[in-house]
mmCIF file of C-alpha atoms and ligand atoms in Angstrom:
data_model
loop_
_atom_site.group_PDB
_atom_site.id
_atom_site.type_symbol
_atom_site.label_atom_id
_atom_site.label_comp_id
_atom_site.label_asym_id
_atom_site.label_seq_id
_atom_site.Cartn_x
_atom_site.Cartn_y
_atom_site.Cartn_z
ATOM 1 C CA MET A 1325 99.395 -100.584 146.627
ATOM 2 C CA SER A 1326 96.825 -103.153 145.482
ATOM 3 C CA TYR A 1327 93.807 -104.790 145.985
ATOM 4 C CA VAL A 1328 94.551 -106.832 148.905
ATOM 5 C CA GLY A 1329 91.101 -107.014 151.170
ATOM 6 C CA PRO A 1330 90.840 -107.849 154.904
ATOM 7 C CA ASP A 1331 89.224 -110.858 154.294
ATOM 8 C CA PHE A 1332 91.810 -112.580 151.844
ATOM 9 C CA GLU A 1333 95.110 -113.159 152.599
ATOM 10 C CA PRO A 1334 96.571 -115.792 150.360
ATOM 11 C CA PRO A 1335 99.761 -118.196 151.075
ATOM 12 C CA ARG A 1336 102.490 -116.303 149.801
ATOM 13 C CA PRO A 1337 105.841 -118.282 149.281
ATOM 14 C CA PRO A 1338 108.526 -117.560 152.160
ATOM 15 C CA ARG A 1339 110.310 -114.925 152.143
ATOM 16 C CA HIS A 1340 113.837 -115.980 151.749
ATOM 17 C CA PRO A 1341 116.818 -113.839 153.251
ATOM 18 C CA LEU A 1342 118.617 -112.769 150.256
ATOM 19 C CA ARG A 1343 121.567 -115.550 149.939
ATOM 20 C CA GLY A 1344 124.121 -114.217 147.571
ATOM 21 C CA PRO A 1345 124.741 -111.623 145.481
ATOM 22 C CA LEU A 1346 122.216 -109.685 144.143
ATOM 23 C CA THR A 1347 123.623 -109.722 141.216
ATOM 24 C CA VAL A 1348 122.914 -113.334 140.820
ATOM 25 C CA ALA A 1349 119.752 -113.230 141.688
ATOM 26 C CA VAL A 1350 118.680 -110.888 139.166
ATOM 27 C CA ALA A 1351 120.722 -112.046 136.607
ATOM 28 C CA ALA A 1352 119.010 -115.811 136.585
ATOM 29 C CA LEU A 1353 115.546 -114.169 136.817
ATOM 30 C CA VAL A 1354 115.686 -110.624 135.252
ATOM 31 C CA PRO A 1355 117.871 -111.170 132.008
ATOM 32 C CA GLY A 1356 117.082 -107.913 130.827
ATOM 33 C CA ALA A 1357 118.533 -106.218 134.018
ATOM 34 C CA LEU A 1358 121.901 -107.628 133.800
ATOM 35 C CA VAL A 1359 123.470 -105.109 132.525
ATOM 36 C CA GLY A 1360 122.251 -102.062 133.845
ATOM 37 C CA TRP A 1361 122.264 -103.391 136.939
ATOM 38 C CA LEU A 1362 126.224 -104.326 136.527
ATOM 39 C CA VAL A 1363 127.094 -100.933 135.332
ATOM 40 C CA TRP A 1364 125.189 -99.240 137.846
ATOM 41 C CA GLN A 1365 126.853 -100.993 140.330
ATOM 42 C CA THR A 1366 130.024 -100.725 138.747
ATOM 43 C CA VAL A 1367 129.964 -96.574 138.402
ATOM 44 C CA GLY A 1368 127.143 -95.578 140.221
ATOM 45 C CA ASP A 1369 124.338 -93.960 139.077
ATOM 46 C CA SER A 1370 125.357 -92.055 136.162
ATOM 47 C CA GLY A 1371 121.735 -90.532 135.931
ATOM 48 C CA GLY A 1372 122.591 -87.967 138.325
ATOM 49 C CA ASP A 1373 119.396 -89.040 140.899
ATOM 50 C CA ALA A 1374 121.459 -88.274 144.250
ATOM 51 C CA GLN A 1375 118.806 -90.572 146.032
ATOM 52 C CA ALA A 1376 119.893 -93.737 144.328
ATOM 53 C CA SER A 1377 123.274 -93.389 145.149
ATOM 54 C CA PRO A 1378 125.248 -96.096 145.392
ATOM 55 C CA SER A 1379 125.917 -95.592 149.255
ATOM 56 C CA SER A 1380 122.686 -96.460 149.841
ATOM 57 C CA ALA A 1381 123.147 -100.283 148.409
ATOM 58 C CA SER A 1382 124.389 -101.485 151.202
ATOM 59 C CA SER A 1383 120.982 -101.561 152.543
ATOM 60 C CA TRP A 1384 119.389 -103.387 150.325
ATOM 61 C CA GLY A 1385 121.890 -106.382 150.410
ATOM 62 C CA LYS A 1386 120.352 -107.034 154.116
ATOM 63 C CA PRO A 1387 117.883 -109.878 154.838
ATOM 64 C CA ALA A 1388 114.269 -108.834 154.390
ATOM 65 C CA THR A 1389 113.114 -107.608 157.990
ATOM 66 C CA PRO A 1390 110.961 -110.493 159.798
ATOM 67 C CA GLY A 1391 107.230 -109.496 160.397
ATOM 68 C CA ALA A 1392 108.029 -106.276 157.687
ATOM 69 C CA SER A 1393 106.020 -107.902 155.200
ATOM 70 C CA ASP A 1394 102.910 -105.853 155.040
ATOM 71 C CA ASP A 1395 102.423 -106.370 151.094
ATOM 72 C CA GLY A 1396 99.888 -103.555 150.728
ATOM 73 C CA LYS A 1397 97.188 -103.832 152.931
ATOM 74 C CA GLU A 1398 95.866 -100.281 152.649
ATOM 75 C CA GLN A 1399 93.755 -99.795 155.714
ATOM 76 C CA PRO A 1400 91.113 -97.291 155.685
ATOM 77 C CA GLY A 1401 91.918 -94.290 157.919
ATOM 78 C CA ASP A 1402 95.890 -94.503 157.476
ATOM 79 C CA SER A 1403 97.149 -91.336 158.200
ATOM 80 C CA GLY A 1404 97.882 -88.860 154.959
ATOM 81 C CA ARG A 1405 95.309 -89.932 153.102
ATOM 82 C CA THR A 1406 93.653 -86.571 152.773
ATOM 83 C CA GLY A 1407 96.362 -84.699 151.604
ATOM 84 C CA ASP A 1408 95.722 -85.312 147.628
ATOM 85 C CA SER A 1409 94.323 -82.305 145.901
ATOM 86 C CA GLU A 1410 94.255 -83.260 142.519
ATOM 87 C CA LYS A 1411 90.646 -83.331 140.809
ATOM 88 C CA PRO A 1412 88.978 -85.243 138.396
ATOM 89 C CA GLY A 1413 89.526 -84.068 134.969
ATOM 90 C CA GLU A 1414 92.858 -82.733 135.156
ATOM 91 C CA SER A 1415 94.499 -84.540 131.894
ATOM 92 C CA PRO A 1416 97.131 -82.842 130.599
ATOM 93 C CA SER A 1417 97.617 -84.458 127.410
ATOM 94 C CA ALA A 1418 94.870 -85.898 125.029
ATOM 95 C CA SER A 1419 95.731 -89.228 123.890
ATOM 96 C CA ALA A 1420 96.583 -89.061 120.192
ATOM 97 C CA PRO A 1421 98.657 -91.457 118.656
ATOM 98 C CA ALA A 1422 101.748 -90.773 116.464
ATOM 99 C CA ALA A 1423 101.203 -91.457 112.852
ATOM 100 C CA SER A 1424 104.216 -93.810 112.954
ATOM 101 C CA GLY A 1425 106.754 -95.253 114.990
ATOM 102 C CA PRO A 1426 108.002 -98.523 115.948
ATOM 103 C CA LEU A 1427 104.880 -99.284 117.725
ATOM 104 C CA LYS A 1428 102.720 -98.249 115.237
ATOM 105 C CA GLY A 1429 99.316 -100.377 115.438
ATOM 106 C CA LYS A 1430 100.442 -101.724 119.125
ATOM 107 C CA VAL A 1431 97.961 -101.187 121.496
ATOM 108 C CA VAL A 1432 99.139 -100.475 125.325
ATOM 109 C CA VAL A 1433 96.853 -99.652 127.986
ATOM 110 C CA ILE A 1434 98.106 -98.226 131.237
ATOM 111 C CA ASP A 1435 95.824 -98.936 134.534
ATOM 112 C CA PRO A 1436 96.755 -95.961 137.005
ATOM 113 C CA GLY A 1437 96.490 -97.598 140.189
ATOM 114 C CA HIS A 1438 93.213 -96.419 142.325
ATOM 115 C CA ASN A 1439 91.920 -93.009 141.652
ATOM 116 C CA PRO A 1440 92.125 -89.903 143.408
ATOM 117 C CA GLY A 1441 88.469 -89.918 144.205
ATOM 118 C CA ASN A 1442 87.965 -92.881 145.973
ATOM 119 C CA PHE A 1443 88.638 -91.215 149.282
ATOM 120 C CA GLN A 1444 85.377 -89.805 148.718
ATOM 121 C CA HIS A 1445 83.424 -92.919 147.465
ATOM 122 C CA THR A 1446 84.477 -95.652 150.299
ATOM 123 C CA SER A 1447 80.661 -97.207 149.779
ATOM 124 C CA GLU A 1448 81.126 -97.888 146.313
ATOM 125 C CA ILE A 1449 84.385 -99.127 145.999
ATOM 126 C CA ASN A 1450 83.885 -101.022 149.121
ATOM 127 C CA GLN A 1451 81.120 -103.104 146.779
ATOM 128 C CA GLN A 1452 82.165 -106.448 146.162
ATOM 129 C CA VAL A 1453 82.852 -107.818 142.310
ATOM 130 C CA ASN A 1454 83.643 -111.369 141.336
ATOM 131 C CA ILE A 1455 87.315 -111.465 140.382
ATOM 132 C CA GLY A 1456 86.859 -115.549 139.193
ATOM 133 C CA THR A 1457 88.602 -117.019 142.663
ATOM 134 C CA ASN A 1458 86.812 -115.479 144.955
ATOM 135 C CA SER A 1459 84.942 -111.825 145.239
ATOM 136 C CA LYS A 1460 87.118 -108.411 146.798
ATOM 137 C CA GLU A 1461 86.008 -105.055 147.069
ATOM 138 C CA CYS A 1462 85.482 -102.945 143.938
ATOM 139 C CA ASP A 1463 88.794 -101.003 144.281
ATOM 140 C CA THR A 1464 90.781 -99.498 147.494
ATOM 141 C CA THR A 1465 92.055 -95.770 148.313
ATOM 142 C CA GLY A 1466 95.926 -96.472 147.652
ATOM 143 C CA THR A 1467 98.315 -95.603 149.978
ATOM 144 C CA ALA A 1468 100.166 -92.414 150.527
ATOM 145 C CA THR A 1469 103.567 -91.083 152.131
ATOM 146 C CA ASN A 1470 103.873 -90.137 155.562
ATOM 147 C CA ASP A 1471 103.587 -86.680 154.226
ATOM 148 C CA GLY A 1472 100.443 -87.263 152.099
ATOM 149 C CA TYR A 1473 101.460 -87.990 148.646
ATOM 150 C CA THR A 1474 99.048 -90.363 147.427
ATOM 151 C CA GLU A 1475 99.628 -93.276 145.696
ATOM 152 C CA ALA A 1476 96.390 -92.404 143.184
ATOM 153 C CA LYS A 1477 98.057 -89.050 142.128
ATOM 154 C CA PHE A 1478 101.587 -91.070 141.964
ATOM 155 C CA THR A 1479 100.116 -93.443 139.343
ATOM 156 C CA LEU A 1480 98.677 -90.833 137.465
ATOM 157 C CA ASP A 1481 101.537 -88.870 137.363
ATOM 158 C CA VAL A 1482 103.697 -92.034 136.095
ATOM 159 C CA ALA A 1483 100.867 -93.191 133.464
ATOM 160 C CA ARG A 1484 100.660 -89.575 132.318
ATOM 161 C CA ARG A 1485 104.728 -89.453 131.428
ATOM 162 C CA MET A 1486 104.208 -92.749 130.054
ATOM 163 C CA ARG A 1487 101.408 -92.264 127.393
ATOM 164 C CA THR A 1488 103.806 -89.400 126.337
ATOM 165 C CA VAL A 1489 106.808 -91.666 125.635
ATOM 166 C CA LEU A 1490 104.795 -94.607 123.980
ATOM 167 C CA GLU A 1491 102.741 -92.194 121.623
ATOM 168 C CA LYS A 1492 106.268 -90.656 120.541
ATOM 169 C CA GLU A 1493 106.842 -94.254 119.183
ATOM 170 C CA GLY A 1494 103.498 -94.615 118.079
ATOM 171 C CA ALA A 1495 101.848 -96.554 120.447
ATOM 172 C CA THR A 1496 98.028 -96.223 120.679
ATOM 173 C CA VAL A 1497 97.480 -95.957 124.371
ATOM 174 C CA LYS A 1498 94.333 -96.101 126.414
ATOM 175 C CA PHE A 1499 93.824 -95.647 130.217
ATOM 176 C CA THR A 1500 91.721 -97.503 132.506
ATOM 177 C CA GLN A 1501 91.306 -93.850 133.987
ATOM 178 C CA ASP A 1502 92.222 -90.589 133.787
ATOM 179 C CA GLY A 1503 91.254 -88.770 136.977
ATOM 180 C CA ASP A 1504 88.216 -88.510 134.603
ATOM 181 C CA ARG A 1505 85.620 -90.076 136.613
ATOM 182 C CA PRO A 1506 84.507 -89.760 140.568
ATOM 183 C CA TRP A 1507 85.740 -92.800 141.675
ATOM 184 C CA GLY A 1508 87.021 -96.595 140.217
ATOM 185 C CA PRO A 1509 86.929 -98.333 137.795
ATOM 186 C CA CYS A 1510 86.658 -101.526 140.355
ATOM 187 C CA VAL A 1511 89.149 -104.020 139.349
ATOM 188 C CA ASP A 1512 87.055 -105.986 136.980
ATOM 189 C CA GLU A 1513 86.523 -103.497 134.929
ATOM 190 C CA ARG A 1514 90.040 -102.519 134.359
ATOM 191 C CA ALA A 1515 90.580 -105.806 133.200
ATOM 192 C CA GLU A 1516 87.975 -105.611 130.914
ATOM 193 C CA ILE A 1517 89.164 -102.222 129.328
ATOM 194 C CA GLY A 1518 92.358 -103.832 128.204
ATOM 195 C CA ASN A 1519 90.357 -106.962 127.494
ATOM 196 C CA LYS A 1520 88.403 -105.373 125.095
ATOM 197 C CA ALA A 1521 91.005 -102.651 123.767
ATOM 198 C CA ASP A 1522 92.771 -106.241 122.937
ATOM 199 C CA ALA A 1523 95.597 -104.662 124.150
ATOM 200 C CA ASP A 1524 99.254 -105.910 123.019
ATOM 201 C CA ALA A 1525 100.345 -105.127 126.753
ATOM 202 C CA VAL A 1526 98.351 -103.732 130.274
ATOM 203 C CA VAL A 1527 100.530 -102.268 133.309
ATOM 204 C CA SER A 1528 99.264 -101.793 136.075
ATOM 205 C CA ILE A 1529 101.109 -98.897 138.146
ATOM 206 C CA HIS A 1530 101.179 -98.582 141.708
ATOM 207 C CA ALA A 1531 103.188 -97.911 144.900
ATOM 208 C CA ASP A 1532 103.449 -100.099 147.694
ATOM 209 C CA GLY A 1533 102.762 -99.233 151.694
ATOM 210 C CA ALA A 1534 104.956 -101.506 153.596
ATOM 211 C CA GLY A 1535 106.854 -100.878 156.466
ATOM 212 C CA ALA A 1536 109.519 -98.322 156.774
ATOM 213 C CA GLY A 1537 112.848 -99.842 155.815
ATOM 214 C CA ASN A 1538 111.051 -102.196 152.905
ATOM 215 C CA ARG A 1539 112.522 -100.991 149.689
ATOM 216 C CA GLY A 1540 112.774 -101.224 146.029
ATOM 217 C CA PHE A 1541 110.163 -102.278 143.032
ATOM 218 C CA HIS A 1542 108.746 -105.109 142.515
ATOM 219 C CA VAL A 1543 106.849 -106.274 139.361
ATOM 220 C CA ILE A 1544 103.630 -108.662 140.091
ATOM 221 C CA LEU A 1545 103.269 -111.554 137.298
ATOM 222 C CA PRO A 1546 99.747 -113.439 137.103
ATOM 223 C CA GLY A 1547 99.909 -116.565 138.296
ATOM 224 C CA SER A 1548 98.205 -119.844 136.593
ATOM 225 C CA VAL A 1549 94.229 -119.171 137.832
ATOM 226 C CA HIS A 1550 91.613 -121.423 136.597
ATOM 227 C CA SER A 1551 88.272 -120.529 138.288
ATOM 228 C CA GLY A 1552 85.232 -119.107 137.555
ATOM 229 C CA ALA A 1553 85.429 -116.125 135.011
ATOM 230 C CA ALA A 1554 89.078 -116.226 135.989
ATOM 231 C CA ASP A 1555 91.399 -118.185 133.207
ATOM 232 C CA THR A 1556 95.022 -116.794 133.225
ATOM 233 C CA ARG A 1557 96.690 -120.066 131.409
ATOM 234 C CA PRO A 1558 96.983 -118.184 128.202
ATOM 235 C CA ILE A 1559 98.598 -115.171 129.577
ATOM 236 C CA VAL A 1560 101.015 -116.506 131.874
ATOM 237 C CA ALA A 1561 103.924 -117.084 129.842
ATOM 238 C CA SER A 1562 103.328 -113.587 128.142
ATOM 239 C CA SER A 1563 102.595 -111.889 130.959
ATOM 240 C CA ARG A 1564 106.472 -113.005 132.774
ATOM 241 C CA GLU A 1565 108.097 -111.812 129.451
ATOM 242 C CA LEU A 1566 106.560 -108.564 129.767
ATOM 243 C CA GLY A 1567 107.186 -108.169 133.474
ATOM 244 C CA GLU A 1568 110.877 -109.131 133.394
ATOM 245 C CA ARG A 1569 111.505 -106.647 130.383
ATOM 246 C CA VAL A 1570 109.550 -103.838 132.240
ATOM 247 C CA ALA A 1571 111.484 -104.848 135.974
ATOM 248 C CA GLY A 1572 114.744 -104.907 134.072
ATOM 249 C CA SER A 1573 114.223 -101.608 131.994
ATOM 250 C CA PHE A 1574 112.855 -99.968 135.229
ATOM 251 C CA LEU A 1575 115.728 -101.465 137.219
ATOM 252 C CA ARG A 1576 118.285 -99.845 134.585
ATOM 253 C CA VAL A 1577 116.562 -96.406 133.756
ATOM 254 C CA THR A 1578 115.879 -95.670 137.646
ATOM 255 C CA GLY A 1579 118.687 -97.412 139.491
ATOM 256 C CA SER A 1580 116.456 -98.671 141.873
ATOM 257 C CA ALA A 1581 116.892 -101.751 143.269
ATOM 258 C CA PRO A 1582 114.980 -104.887 143.737
ATOM 259 C CA SER A 1583 112.622 -105.397 146.528
ATOM 260 C CA ASN A 1584 114.402 -105.899 149.503
ATOM 261 C CA TYR A 1585 111.246 -107.588 150.879
ATOM 262 C CA ILE A 1586 109.232 -109.192 147.969
ATOM 263 C CA GLY A 1587 110.366 -111.429 145.634
ATOM 264 C CA GLY A 1588 113.764 -112.530 147.184
ATOM 265 C CA GLY A 1589 116.033 -110.078 145.401
ATOM 266 C CA THR A 1590 114.709 -110.711 141.640
ATOM 267 C CA GLY A 1591 112.372 -107.958 141.933
ATOM 268 C CA LEU A 1592 109.521 -110.240 140.520
ATOM 269 C CA ASP A 1593 106.632 -111.773 142.722
ATOM 270 C CA VAL A 1594 103.674 -113.822 141.358
ATOM 271 C CA ARG A 1595 99.933 -113.743 142.598
ATOM 272 C CA LYS A 1596 96.570 -115.251 142.246
ATOM 273 C CA ASP A 1597 94.942 -113.055 144.303
ATOM 274 C CA LEU A 1598 94.723 -109.670 142.302
ATOM 275 C CA GLY A 1599 91.148 -109.600 140.119
ATOM 276 C CA GLY A 1600 93.183 -107.085 137.764
ATOM 277 C CA LEU A 1601 95.592 -110.190 136.814
ATOM 278 C CA ASN A 1602 93.297 -112.711 137.501
ATOM 279 C CA LEU A 1603 90.578 -111.588 134.972
ATOM 280 C CA SER A 1604 92.857 -110.325 131.931
ATOM 281 C CA THR A 1605 92.947 -112.316 128.783
ATOM 282 C CA VAL A 1606 95.957 -109.860 127.173
ATOM 283 C CA PRO A 1607 99.379 -110.062 128.811
ATOM 284 C CA LYS A 1608 99.192 -107.573 132.054
ATOM 285 C CA VAL A 1609 101.450 -107.102 134.747
ATOM 286 C CA PHE A 1610 101.480 -104.799 137.844
ATOM 287 C CA ILE A 1611 104.477 -102.504 138.992
ATOM 288 C CA GLU A 1612 105.297 -101.704 142.788
ATOM 289 C CA CYS A 1613 107.617 -98.646 141.888
ATOM 290 C CA GLY A 1614 108.368 -98.381 145.280
ATOM 291 C CA ASN A 1615 107.184 -97.790 149.154
ATOM 292 C CA MET A 1616 105.841 -94.783 149.962
ATOM 293 C CA ARG A 1617 105.800 -95.612 153.682
ATOM 294 C CA ASP A 1618 109.835 -95.935 153.224
ATOM 295 C CA SER A 1619 111.485 -92.076 153.678
ATOM 296 C CA LYS A 1620 114.229 -92.886 150.865
ATOM 297 C CA ASP A 1621 111.804 -94.618 148.911
ATOM 298 C CA ALA A 1622 109.286 -91.762 149.469
ATOM 299 C CA ALA A 1623 111.963 -89.055 148.495
ATOM 300 C CA GLN A 1624 112.415 -90.879 144.737
ATOM 301 C CA LEU A 1625 108.442 -91.231 144.605
ATOM 302 C CA THR A 1626 107.701 -87.623 145.131
ATOM 303 C CA SER A 1627 109.947 -86.501 142.967
ATOM 304 C CA SER A 1628 109.041 -85.408 139.543
ATOM 305 C CA ALA A 1629 112.648 -86.023 137.873
ATOM 306 C CA TRP A 1630 112.425 -89.666 139.526
ATOM 307 C CA ARG A 1631 108.973 -90.193 138.246
ATOM 308 C CA GLN A 1632 109.931 -89.360 134.402
ATOM 309 C CA LYS A 1633 112.554 -92.054 134.719
ATOM 310 C CA ALA A 1634 110.490 -94.762 136.518
ATOM 311 C CA ALA A 1635 108.086 -93.736 133.335
ATOM 312 C CA GLN A 1636 110.981 -94.364 130.909
ATOM 313 C CA GLY A 1637 112.128 -97.475 132.910
ATOM 314 C CA ILE A 1638 108.265 -98.956 132.257
ATOM 315 C CA SER A 1639 107.942 -97.580 128.593
ATOM 316 C CA ASP A 1640 111.044 -98.856 127.485
ATOM 317 C CA GLY A 1641 110.204 -102.170 129.090
ATOM 318 C CA ILE A 1642 106.986 -102.474 127.267
ATOM 319 C CA ALA A 1643 108.747 -101.273 124.145
ATOM 320 C CA SER A 1644 110.948 -104.437 124.240
ATOM 321 C CA PHE A 1645 108.292 -106.617 125.084
ATOM 322 C CA LEU A 1646 106.268 -105.250 121.923
ATOM 323 C CA LYS A 1647 109.253 -105.097 119.411
ATOM 324 C CA LYS A 1648 110.441 -108.808 120.255
HETATM 325 ZN ZN1 ZN B 2716 98.284 -99.858 144.563
#
């Protein structure tokens, strides 16, 4: 997942075991998700994704596994990091805003987490940058599935699929990186790209690296931070609205459940330690699409059909936010 350095582990809210039907928590905090969630629970996944079959729903209702809360610390040397063969510069589609569409005039910045080249540039990505509250690594390599499918490859693929969807609706889409640079950018530059674009919405794409058995997606919202160069107070409310819409659409389109290990079943988490959020002056959220270290989640994350649903779900949430 994202940018959790070994030197800074912020206090996190206690993770409560799920105390009631998941639908209650989802309904309370992710209103847009409710319809899709209920339909999914009632009729199963009509989208035909066998990997998200209702039979696996029982495992999502279990209390979070004590101690299994690795929230994405991406340890150097983790296995499977070398399986990414993607070369920089592979960019299947050029950005070409549609002449018209419901999102005409809207600017969306997509931030594909990490960079496939980070593995070869550890000294560069380990340099410290100022994120307002403190200093932190420029970037990390990201995680990978046990079979070596890297988070960096995943994020670029989903981001490119999102670009196609959003441009068809008329949005102007910009990337923080498109596999077109050797490493990075650093988290402060990632934020700066969204700020300079005066983006109407920014979404940072990630997948988590938690322990096996931890499943599901969660959207990370900026907490209220006012320290140094960071001042998220103007974007906390708008980012929450963006995040709730993204979570609801992601749930509806993919059929995936909210995380069973972060967010108490809401699919939402709030953090104050991510430079990419702290330094943003425009509405911005992260999404952790699933846990690459869980075999069932990994089966989804490595499926191109599932990634298309993920991209559609995130894009629908962004569009909903922009049309409000
Ligand atoms: Zn990440």
